[in-house]
């Protein structure tokens, strides 16, 4: 009998080596290599089919001869999930969902399984028993779908046997780190097991046209656990984010082969499950009766979705020497750059001031269009002058203090107009081709940051 093959794998990135290494040459991490048995001496070529099954051989085709068909999408009934997926679930696609423990990944998938009508769905759980899933199902949905089946199994060979009997139209796996294949002699969750199990599910999805959801664990750094190749193999990668101390959850698309990779879905965690938030601007704007300093509203875009968010700033005298700079939901380095613009171009002395910045609602923003709102909130707090809650801002700020244009300004203005704002400040370079007569709010175009300060603070 031939000797079993072993290799060393990096637990961080999945790099394979014939011998143990102290430092991974791929990701640079130390002491991450572990030895694993990668192949049995008597194993055959792994496949999702049974031994008696046959596979169709692929043949090369000319590009001009390939027949194209309309992309068929399955509506899940969850408008937020459909938006993030690019308009629905594509047949034969492999979707990976990652997130913190307890953030609501299993709840979201079980809610989808119980509410989806007209499709036979198989929910495979390797972490919970059938009784646990039943208890959560009774709390989430009163009338579950009659075509939802639950299977508690971790062996891929046994799973595919049940799939051949049931023939489901949609598959949910919770989670990929709990599955194991008999073709690999390593523990579930190891690099080789995660890679092999995902490869088997990928072959099954592409050959049968069955869409599959995979729930994945994440590491302490926030990356999806397992080899990086896991994210390359799947068609779509979704990240479920949020603070467990807040009720709002954000479903973000990181990779999507069938749609935009910057879409965003927002949910509210309730005792009865996750509720879709159709108008996120209302939850991201605070309801206050009086005007307060240090608050400015910005019109941002997340994917194709316009939203109005509240930027909060607090500027106070630094009592302990070195001033503090802290930003929640915004890039701290970019905030420091904007503070330098205020000092250099506008004469505000903030070098001895503590500056704290917060994006309300727990959302993280990378859109440069909120630069102007950040500066207005900081100066409002520094001078203790409130900004009218009927004003909003949508512009990028350059290093010379110029107000730069941002993309898709019409959607930003329309969203502010819909929510009842009276004035929006934009760059004058955004006015080209812009029809202002169709909006009820006043659009003020500026080119320098000094113009904005004079209009707002006098």
CSV table of C-alpha atoms in Angstrom, one decimal:
chain,number,residue,atom,x,y,z
A,1,UNK,CA,0.0,0.0,0.0
A,2,UNK,CA,1.4,3.4,-0.9
A,3,UNK,CA,2.2,5.9,1.8
A,4,UNK,CA,-0.3,8.6,2.5
A,5,UNK,CA,0.7,12.1,1.2
A,6,UNK,CA,1.1,14.9,3.7
A,7,UNK,CA,1.8,18.6,3.2
A,8,UNK,CA,2.0,21.7,5.3
A,9,UNK,CA,-0.7,24.4,4.9
A,10,UNK,CA,-0.8,28.0,6.1
A,11,UNK,CA,-4.0,28.4,8.2
A,12,UNK,CA,-4.2,32.1,7.2
A,13,UNK,CA,-4.0,32.1,3.4
A,14,UNK,CA,-3.9,28.4,2.4
A,15,UNK,CA,-0.3,28.4,1.0
A,16,UNK,CA,0.9,24.8,0.5
A,17,UNK,CA,4.5,23.7,1.3
A,18,UNK,CA,6.3,20.4,1.3
A,19,UNK,CA,8.0,21.2,4.6
A,20,UNK,CA,7.2,23.3,7.7
A,21,UNK,CA,8.0,27.0,7.5
A,22,UNK,CA,8.2,29.5,10.3
A,23,UNK,CA,7.0,32.4,8.1
A,24,UNK,CA,4.5,32.1,5.3
A,25,UNK,CA,6.0,33.4,2.0
A,26,UNK,CA,2.6,34.3,0.7
A,27,UNK,CA,0.9,36.3,3.5
A,28,UNK,CA,3.9,36.9,5.8
A,29,UNK,CA,2.2,35.4,9.0
A,30,UNK,CA,4.4,33.6,11.5
A,31,UNK,CA,3.8,30.0,12.9
A,32,UNK,CA,0.7,29.3,10.8
A,33,UNK,CA,1.8,26.1,9.1
A,34,UNK,CA,0.2,22.8,10.1
A,35,UNK,CA,0.7,19.3,8.7
A,36,UNK,CA,-2.3,17.7,7.0
A,37,UNK,CA,-3.0,14.5,5.2
A,38,UNK,CA,-4.1,15.6,1.8
A,39,UNK,CA,-4.8,12.3,0.0
A,40,UNK,CA,-5.7,8.7,0.9
A,41,UNK,CA,-3.7,6.0,-0.6
A,42,UNK,CA,-6.8,4.2,-2.0
A,43,UNK,CA,-9.0,7.3,-2.8
A,44,UNK,CA,-10.4,7.9,-6.2
A,45,UNK,CA,-10.9,11.2,-7.9
A,46,UNK,CA,-13.4,13.1,-5.6
A,47,UNK,CA,-16.7,14.0,-7.2
A,48,UNK,CA,-20.1,14.9,-5.9
A,49,UNK,CA,-21.6,12.0,-8.0
A,50,UNK,CA,-21.8,8.4,-6.7
A,51,UNK,CA,-19.5,5.8,-8.0
A,52,UNK,CA,-21.9,4.7,-10.6
A,53,UNK,CA,-22.6,8.2,-11.8
A,54,UNK,CA,-21.2,9.6,-15.0
A,55,UNK,CA,-20.0,13.1,-15.9
A,56,UNK,CA,-20.4,14.9,-19.2
A,57,UNK,CA,-17.0,15.7,-20.8
A,58,UNK,CA,-16.5,19.4,-21.7
A,59,UNK,CA,-15.3,20.3,-25.2
A,60,UNK,CA,-13.8,23.5,-26.5
A,61,UNK,CA,-16.1,25.8,-28.4
A,62,UNK,CA,-15.6,28.9,-30.5
A,63,UNK,CA,-16.8,32.1,-29.0
A,64,UNK,CA,-19.0,32.9,-31.9
A,65,UNK,CA,-20.7,29.5,-31.7
A,66,UNK,CA,-21.5,29.7,-27.9
A,67,UNK,CA,-25.3,30.1,-27.5
A,68,UNK,CA,-26.2,32.7,-24.9
A,69,UNK,CA,-29.5,32.7,-23.0
A,70,UNK,CA,-31.2,35.2,-20.7
A,71,UNK,CA,-29.8,35.1,-17.2
A,72,UNK,CA,-32.5,33.4,-15.0
A,73,UNK,CA,-32.9,34.8,-11.6
A,74,UNK,CA,-34.9,33.5,-8.6
A,75,UNK,CA,-36.6,36.1,-6.5
A,76,UNK,CA,-36.0,35.2,-2.8
A,77,UNK,CA,-38.9,37.4,-1.5
A,78,UNK,CA,-36.3,39.4,0.5
A,79,UNK,CA,-35.9,42.8,-1.3
A,80,UNK,CA,-32.7,43.7,0.5
A,81,UNK,CA,-31.1,40.3,-0.3
A,82,UNK,CA,-32.2,40.5,-3.9
A,83,UNK,CA,-30.7,44.0,-4.3
A,84,UNK,CA,-27.4,42.9,-2.9
A,85,UNK,CA,-27.3,39.8,-5.2
A,86,UNK,CA,-27.9,42.1,-8.2
A,87,UNK,CA,-31.6,41.5,-8.8
A,88,UNK,CA,-32.1,37.9,-7.5
A,89,UNK,CA,-30.4,34.6,-7.1
A,90,UNK,CA,-28.8,33.2,-10.3
A,91,UNK,CA,-29.2,29.5,-11.0
A,92,UNK,CA,-26.0,27.5,-10.4
A,93,UNK,CA,-24.4,30.3,-8.4
A,94,UNK,CA,-22.4,29.8,-5.2
A,95,UNK,CA,-22.9,32.5,-2.6
A,96,UNK,CA,-20.7,32.8,0.5
A,97,UNK,CA,-22.0,34.8,3.5
A,98,UNK,CA,-19.6,35.7,6.3
A,99,UNK,CA,-19.9,37.6,9.5
A,100,UNK,CA,-19.2,37.8,13.3
A,101,UNK,CA,-20.6,35.1,15.6
A,102,UNK,CA,-24.1,35.9,16.6
A,103,UNK,CA,-24.6,38.6,14.0
A,104,UNK,CA,-27.6,36.8,12.4
A,105,UNK,CA,-26.2,34.8,9.5
A,106,UNK,CA,-28.1,31.6,10.3
A,107,UNK,CA,-31.2,33.7,11.2
A,108,UNK,CA,-31.1,35.4,7.8
A,109,UNK,CA,-30.7,32.1,5.9
A,110,UNK,CA,-33.4,30.2,7.9
A,111,UNK,CA,-35.7,33.2,7.4
A,112,UNK,CA,-35.1,32.9,3.7
A,113,UNK,CA,-35.7,29.2,3.7
A,114,UNK,CA,-39.0,29.4,5.6
A,115,UNK,CA,-40.4,32.3,3.5
A,116,UNK,CA,-39.5,31.1,0.0
A,117,UNK,CA,-42.6,29.7,-1.7
A,118,UNK,CA,-42.7,27.5,-4.7
A,119,UNK,CA,-39.1,26.2,-4.5
A,120,UNK,CA,-37.9,23.0,-2.8
A,121,UNK,CA,-35.2,24.1,-0.5
A,122,UNK,CA,-32.8,22.0,1.6
A,123,UNK,CA,-31.2,23.6,4.7
A,124,UNK,CA,-28.1,21.7,5.8
A,125,UNK,CA,-26.9,22.4,9.3
A,126,UNK,CA,-23.7,21.1,10.8
A,127,UNK,CA,-23.8,23.2,13.9
A,128,UNK,CA,-27.4,22.8,15.3
A,129,UNK,CA,-29.8,20.0,15.9
A,130,UNK,CA,-33.2,19.7,14.2
A,131,UNK,CA,-34.9,20.7,17.5
A,132,UNK,CA,-32.8,23.9,17.8
A,133,UNK,CA,-33.7,24.9,14.3
A,134,UNK,CA,-37.3,24.1,14.9
A,135,UNK,CA,-37.4,26.3,18.0
A,136,UNK,CA,-35.9,29.2,16.0
A,137,UNK,CA,-38.2,28.6,13.1
A,138,UNK,CA,-41.3,28.9,15.3
A,139,UNK,CA,-40.0,32.2,16.6
A,140,UNK,CA,-39.3,33.6,13.2
A,141,UNK,CA,-42.2,32.5,10.9
A,142,UNK,CA,-45.7,31.5,11.9
A,143,UNK,CA,-46.5,29.7,8.6
A,144,UNK,CA,-43.3,28.1,7.2
A,145,UNK,CA,-43.0,27.0,3.6
A,146,UNK,CA,-44.1,23.4,3.0
A,147,UNK,CA,-41.1,22.9,0.7
A,148,UNK,CA,-38.4,23.6,3.3
A,149,UNK,CA,-36.4,20.5,4.4
A,150,UNK,CA,-33.9,20.3,7.3
A,151,UNK,CA,-30.8,18.0,7.3
A,152,UNK,CA,-28.3,17.8,10.1
A,153,UNK,CA,-25.2,16.2,8.6
A,154,UNK,CA,-21.5,17.1,8.1
A,155,UNK,CA,-20.3,14.4,5.7
A,156,UNK,CA,-20.4,15.5,2.1
A,157,UNK,CA,-20.9,12.0,0.8
A,158,UNK,CA,-24.0,11.5,2.9
A,159,UNK,CA,-25.3,15.0,2.0
A,160,UNK,CA,-25.0,14.3,-1.7
A,161,UNK,CA,-26.9,11.0,-1.2
A,162,UNK,CA,-29.8,12.8,0.3
A,163,UNK,CA,-29.6,15.5,-2.4
A,164,UNK,CA,-30.0,12.8,-5.1
A,165,UNK,CA,-33.1,11.5,-3.3
A,166,UNK,CA,-34.7,14.9,-2.5
A,167,UNK,CA,-33.6,16.8,-5.6
A,168,UNK,CA,-33.8,20.3,-4.0
A,169,UNK,CA,-33.9,23.5,-6.1
A,170,UNK,CA,-31.9,25.6,-3.6
A,171,UNK,CA,-29.3,24.5,-1.1
A,172,UNK,CA,-28.2,26.3,2.1
A,173,UNK,CA,-25.1,25.0,4.0
A,174,UNK,CA,-24.5,26.2,7.6
A,175,UNK,CA,-21.6,26.2,7.7
A,176,UNK,CA,-18.8,25.3,5.3
A,177,UNK,CA,-16.3,25.0,8.1
A,178,UNK,CA,-18.3,22.1,9.7
A,179,UNK,CA,-18.3,19.9,6.6
A,180,UNK,CA,-15.8,17.1,5.9
A,181,UNK,CA,-15.0,14.9,2.9
A,182,UNK,CA,-13.8,11.3,3.2
A,183,UNK,CA,-11.3,12.0,0.5
A,184,UNK,CA,-9.3,14.1,2.9
A,185,UNK,CA,-7.8,12.8,6.2
A,186,UNK,CA,-7.9,16.1,8.1
A,187,UNK,CA,-10.3,17.6,10.6
A,188,UNK,CA,-13.3,19.7,9.6
A,189,UNK,CA,-12.4,23.4,9.2
A,190,UNK,CA,-8.9,22.8,8.1
A,191,UNK,CA,-7.6,24.4,4.9
A,192,UNK,CA,-7.7,21.2,2.8
A,193,UNK,CA,-11.2,20.2,4.0
A,194,UNK,CA,-12.7,23.6,3.4
A,195,UNK,CA,-11.1,23.7,-0.1
A,196,UNK,CA,-12.2,20.2,-1.0
A,197,UNK,CA,-15.8,20.5,0.3
A,198,UNK,CA,-16.2,23.8,-1.5
A,199,UNK,CA,-14.9,22.3,-4.7
A,200,UNK,CA,-17.4,19.4,-4.5
A,201,UNK,CA,-20.3,21.9,-3.9
A,202,UNK,CA,-19.1,24.1,-6.7
A,203,UNK,CA,-19.1,21.1,-9.2
A,204,UNK,CA,-22.6,20.2,-8.0
A,205,UNK,CA,-23.9,23.8,-8.5
A,206,UNK,CA,-22.5,24.2,-11.9
A,207,UNK,CA,-23.5,20.8,-13.3
A,208,UNK,CA,-27.0,20.8,-12.0
A,209,UNK,CA,-27.8,24.6,-12.0
A,210,UNK,CA,-28.7,24.5,-8.3
A,211,UNK,CA,-27.9,27.8,-6.4
A,212,UNK,CA,-26.1,27.2,-3.1
A,213,UNK,CA,-25.7,29.5,-0.1
A,214,UNK,CA,-22.6,28.9,2.1
A,215,UNK,CA,-22.3,30.3,5.6
A,216,UNK,CA,-18.7,31.0,6.5
A,217,UNK,CA,-16.9,31.7,9.8
A,218,UNK,CA,-14.5,34.7,10.1
A,219,UNK,CA,-11.2,35.1,11.9
A,220,UNK,CA,-10.5,37.6,14.6
A,221,UNK,CA,-9.3,40.0,12.0
A,222,UNK,CA,-12.6,40.0,10.2
A,223,UNK,CA,-11.5,37.9,7.2
A,224,UNK,CA,-13.4,34.8,6.2
A,225,UNK,CA,-11.8,31.8,7.8
A,226,UNK,CA,-10.1,29.2,5.7
A,227,UNK,CA,-7.9,29.6,2.6
A,228,UNK,CA,-8.2,32.8,0.5
A,229,UNK,CA,-9.0,30.6,-2.5
A,230,UNK,CA,-12.4,30.0,-0.9
A,231,UNK,CA,-13.4,33.5,-1.8
A,232,UNK,CA,-12.0,33.1,-5.4
A,233,UNK,CA,-14.0,29.9,-6.0
A,234,UNK,CA,-17.4,31.2,-5.2
A,235,UNK,CA,-19.5,33.6,-7.4
A,236,UNK,CA,-20.6,36.0,-4.7
A,237,UNK,CA,-19.2,37.0,-1.3
A,238,UNK,CA,-21.5,38.8,1.1
A,239,UNK,CA,-20.4,40.3,4.4
A,240,UNK,CA,-23.0,40.6,7.2
A,241,UNK,CA,-21.9,43.4,9.5
A,242,UNK,CA,-23.1,45.3,12.5
A,243,UNK,CA,-22.6,45.9,16.2
A,244,UNK,CA,-24.4,43.4,18.4
A,245,UNK,CA,-25.2,46.3,20.7
A,246,UNK,CA,-27.2,48.0,17.9
A,247,UNK,CA,-30.3,46.7,16.2
A,248,UNK,CA,-29.3,47.4,12.7
A,249,UNK,CA,-27.4,44.9,10.5
A,250,UNK,CA,-25.7,45.6,7.1
A,251,UNK,CA,-25.4,43.1,4.3
A,252,UNK,CA,-22.6,44.2,2.0
A,253,UNK,CA,-21.6,42.7,-1.3
A,254,UNK,CA,-17.8,42.3,-1.6
A,255,UNK,CA,-17.6,40.2,-4.8
A,256,UNK,CA,-20.4,39.6,-7.3
A,257,UNK,CA,-20.0,38.0,-10.7
A,258,UNK,CA,-23.6,38.7,-11.6
A,259,UNK,CA,-24.1,42.3,-10.4
A,260,UNK,CA,-22.5,45.3,-8.7
A,261,UNK,CA,-20.0,44.6,-6.0
A,262,UNK,CA,-20.9,47.7,-3.9
A,263,UNK,CA,-24.5,47.1,-3.0
A,264,UNK,CA,-25.9,47.4,0.5
A,265,UNK,CA,-28.9,45.9,2.3
A,266,UNK,CA,-30.0,47.0,5.8
A,267,UNK,CA,-31.9,45.0,8.3
A,268,UNK,CA,-33.3,45.6,11.8
A,269,UNK,CA,-32.8,42.8,14.3
A,270,UNK,CA,-36.0,42.1,16.2
A,271,UNK,CA,-37.2,39.3,18.5
A,272,UNK,CA,-39.1,37.7,15.6
A,273,UNK,CA,-36.1,37.8,13.2
A,274,UNK,CA,-34.6,40.3,10.7
A,275,UNK,CA,-36.8,43.1,9.3
A,276,UNK,CA,-36.0,44.7,6.0
A,277,UNK,CA,-35.4,48.5,6.2
A,278,UNK,CA,-36.7,49.9,2.9
A,279,UNK,CA,-35.7,53.5,3.7
A,280,UNK,CA,-32.4,53.6,5.4
A,281,UNK,CA,-32.2,57.4,5.4
A,282,UNK,CA,-34.9,57.6,8.1
A,283,UNK,CA,-32.9,55.4,10.5
A,284,UNK,CA,-29.6,57.0,9.9
A,285,UNK,CA,-30.9,60.5,10.7
A,286,UNK,CA,-31.5,61.3,14.3
A,287,UNK,CA,-34.9,62.7,15.4
A,288,UNK,CA,-34.2,65.8,17.4
A,289,UNK,CA,-36.4,68.7,18.5
A,290,UNK,CA,-33.6,71.4,18.7
A,291,UNK,CA,-30.7,72.4,16.6
A,292,UNK,CA,-27.3,71.1,18.0
A,293,UNK,CA,-23.8,72.0,17.1
A,294,UNK,CA,-21.4,69.5,15.5
A,295,UNK,CA,-24.0,67.8,13.3
A,296,UNK,CA,-24.2,67.9,9.5
A,297,UNK,CA,-26.1,65.8,7.0
A,298,UNK,CA,-24.5,64.3,3.9
A,299,UNK,CA,-26.0,62.7,0.8
A,300,UNK,CA,-23.9,59.5,0.1
A,301,UNK,CA,-24.2,56.5,-2.3
A,302,UNK,CA,-23.7,52.9,-1.4
A,303,UNK,CA,-23.7,50.9,-4.6
A,304,UNK,CA,-26.7,52.2,-6.6
A,305,UNK,CA,-28.5,53.3,-3.4
A,306,UNK,CA,-28.6,56.9,-2.3
A,307,UNK,CA,-28.8,57.5,1.5
A,308,UNK,CA,-28.6,60.5,3.8
A,309,UNK,CA,-26.5,60.0,6.8
A,310,UNK,CA,-25.7,62.1,9.9
A,311,UNK,CA,-22.1,63.1,10.6
A,312,UNK,CA,-21.4,64.0,14.3
A,313,UNK,CA,-18.3,65.8,15.5
A,314,UNK,CA,-17.0,66.9,18.9
A,315,UNK,CA,-14.1,69.3,19.2
A,316,UNK,CA,-12.8,70.0,22.7
A,317,UNK,CA,-9.6,71.4,24.2
A,318,UNK,CA,-6.9,68.8,24.7
A,319,UNK,CA,-6.2,68.7,28.4
A,320,UNK,CA,-3.5,65.9,28.4
A,321,UNK,CA,-0.9,67.1,25.9
A,322,UNK,CA,-1.1,65.2,22.6
A,323,UNK,CA,-4.6,65.8,21.0
A,324,UNK,CA,-6.7,62.8,20.3
A,325,UNK,CA,-8.1,61.9,16.9
A,326,UNK,CA,-10.8,59.3,16.8
A,327,UNK,CA,-13.3,58.4,14.0
A,328,UNK,CA,-16.0,55.8,14.1
A,329,UNK,CA,-17.4,54.7,10.7
A,330,UNK,CA,-14.9,57.0,8.8
A,331,UNK,CA,-11.3,56.6,7.8
A,332,UNK,CA,-9.1,58.3,10.5
A,333,UNK,CA,-6.3,59.1,8.1
A,334,UNK,CA,-8.7,60.9,5.8
A,335,UNK,CA,-10.1,62.9,8.8
A,336,UNK,CA,-6.5,63.9,9.7
A,337,UNK,CA,-6.1,65.1,6.1
A,338,UNK,CA,-9.3,67.2,6.3
A,339,UNK,CA,-8.1,68.7,9.6
A,340,UNK,CA,-4.9,69.7,7.9
A,341,UNK,CA,-6.9,71.4,5.1
A,342,UNK,CA,-8.8,73.4,7.7
A,343,UNK,CA,-5.6,74.6,9.4
A,344,UNK,CA,-3.6,75.4,6.2
A,345,UNK,CA,-6.4,76.8,4.0
A,346,UNK,CA,-8.9,78.2,6.4
A,347,UNK,CA,-6.8,79.3,9.4
A,348,UNK,CA,-8.6,77.2,12.1
A,349,UNK,CA,-6.2,76.2,14.8
A,350,UNK,CA,-7.1,72.6,15.7
A,351,UNK,CA,-3.6,71.3,16.6
A,352,UNK,CA,-4.4,71.7,20.3
A,353,UNK,CA,-8.0,70.3,20.1
A,354,UNK,CA,-9.3,66.8,20.5
A,355,UNK,CA,-11.5,65.8,17.5
A,356,UNK,CA,-14.0,63.0,17.7
A,357,UNK,CA,-16.0,61.9,14.6
A,358,UNK,CA,-19.0,59.5,14.5
A,359,UNK,CA,-21.2,58.3,11.6
A,360,UNK,CA,-24.6,57.8,13.2
A,361,UNK,CA,-26.4,54.5,12.8
A,362,UNK,CA,-23.2,52.3,13.0
A,363,UNK,CA,-22.6,52.4,9.3
A,364,UNK,CA,-19.1,52.7,7.8
A,365,UNK,CA,-18.7,55.2,4.9
A,366,UNK,CA,-16.1,55.3,2.2
A,367,UNK,CA,-17.8,57.7,-0.2
A,368,UNK,CA,-15.7,60.9,-0.5
A,369,UNK,CA,-18.9,62.9,-1.0
A,370,UNK,CA,-19.2,63.2,2.8
A,371,UNK,CA,-16.0,65.2,3.1
A,372,UNK,CA,-17.8,68.6,3.1
A,373,UNK,CA,-20.2,67.4,5.8
A,374,UNK,CA,-17.3,66.2,7.9
A,375,UNK,CA,-15.7,69.6,7.8
A,376,UNK,CA,-18.9,71.5,8.4
A,377,UNK,CA,-19.6,69.3,11.5
A,378,UNK,CA,-16.1,69.9,12.9
A,379,UNK,CA,-16.3,73.7,12.5
A,380,UNK,CA,-19.8,73.7,13.9
A,381,UNK,CA,-18.6,72.0,17.0
A,382,UNK,CA,-15.5,74.1,17.2
A,383,UNK,CA,-17.4,77.4,17.0
A,384,UNK,CA,-20.5,76.0,18.8
A,385,UNK,CA,-22.7,77.1,16.0
A,386,UNK,CA,-25.5,74.7,15.0
A,387,UNK,CA,-26.2,73.9,11.3
A,388,UNK,CA,-29.8,73.9,10.1
A,389,UNK,CA,-31.2,70.4,9.9
A,390,UNK,CA,-32.7,71.4,6.5
A,391,UNK,CA,-29.3,71.6,4.9
A,392,UNK,CA,-27.3,68.7,3.5
A,393,UNK,CA,-24.0,68.4,1.7
A,394,UNK,CA,-22.6,66.3,-1.2
A,395,UNK,CA,-19.1,67.2,-2.3
A,396,UNK,CA,-15.5,66.1,-2.0
A,397,UNK,CA,-12.8,68.4,-0.6
A,398,UNK,CA,-9.4,68.6,-2.1
A,399,UNK,CA,-6.0,69.4,-0.5
A,400,UNK,CA,-6.1,73.0,-1.7
A,401,UNK,CA,-9.5,73.5,-0.2
A,402,UNK,CA,-11.4,73.3,-3.5
A,403,UNK,CA,-14.9,71.7,-3.6
A,404,UNK,CA,-14.7,68.8,-6.1
A,405,UNK,CA,-17.5,67.2,-8.1
A,406,UNK,CA,-18.9,63.7,-7.1
A,407,UNK,CA,-20.6,61.1,-9.3
A,408,UNK,CA,-24.4,60.6,-9.8
A,409,UNK,CA,-25.3,63.9,-8.2
A,410,UNK,CA,-28.9,63.7,-9.5
A,411,UNK,CA,-29.7,60.7,-7.3
A,412,UNK,CA,-28.3,62.5,-4.3
A,413,UNK,CA,-30.3,65.6,-4.9
A,414,UNK,CA,-33.5,63.6,-5.5
A,415,UNK,CA,-33.1,61.7,-2.3
A,416,UNK,CA,-32.6,64.9,-0.3
A,417,UNK,CA,-35.6,66.4,-2.1
A,418,UNK,CA,-37.7,63.4,-1.2
A,419,UNK,CA,-36.9,63.7,2.5
A,420,UNK,CA,-37.9,67.3,2.7
A,421,UNK,CA,-34.5,69.1,2.8
A,422,UNK,CA,-34.5,72.8,1.7
A,423,UNK,CA,-30.9,73.3,0.6
A,424,UNK,CA,-28.1,71.1,-0.7
A,425,UNK,CA,-24.5,72.3,-1.2
A,426,UNK,CA,-22.7,70.8,-4.2
A,427,UNK,CA,-19.6,71.6,-6.3
A,428,UNK,CA,-20.2,74.0,-9.1
A,429,UNK,CA,-18.5,71.5,-11.4
A,430,UNK,CA,-21.5,69.3,-10.9
A,431,UNK,CA,-23.9,71.8,-12.5
A,432,UNK,CA,-23.1,70.9,-16.1
A,433,UNK,CA,-26.1,69.2,-17.6
A,434,UNK,CA,-28.1,69.3,-14.3
A,435,UNK,CA,-31.8,70.3,-14.6
A,436,UNK,CA,-32.5,72.2,-11.3
A,437,UNK,CA,-36.1,73.1,-12.1
A,438,UNK,CA,-37.4,69.6,-11.3
A,439,UNK,CA,-36.3,69.8,-7.7
A,440,UNK,CA,-38.1,71.7,-5.0
A,441,UNK,CA,-35.1,72.3,-2.8
A,442,UNK,CA,-32.5,74.9,-3.4
A,443,UNK,CA,-29.2,73.8,-4.9
A,444,UNK,CA,-26.2,75.9,-4.0
A,445,UNK,CA,-23.0,75.4,-6.0
A,446,UNK,CA,-19.7,76.4,-4.5
A,447,UNK,CA,-16.0,76.1,-5.5
A,448,UNK,CA,-14.1,76.8,-2.4
A,449,UNK,CA,-14.5,75.8,1.2
A,450,UNK,CA,-14.4,79.4,2.3
A,451,UNK,CA,-17.6,80.0,0.3
A,452,UNK,CA,-19.4,77.3,2.2
A,453,UNK,CA,-18.3,78.7,5.6
A,454,UNK,CA,-19.4,82.2,4.7
A,455,UNK,CA,-22.8,81.0,3.6
A,456,UNK,CA,-23.5,78.8,6.6
A,457,UNK,CA,-21.6,80.5,9.5
A,458,UNK,CA,-21.5,84.1,8.1
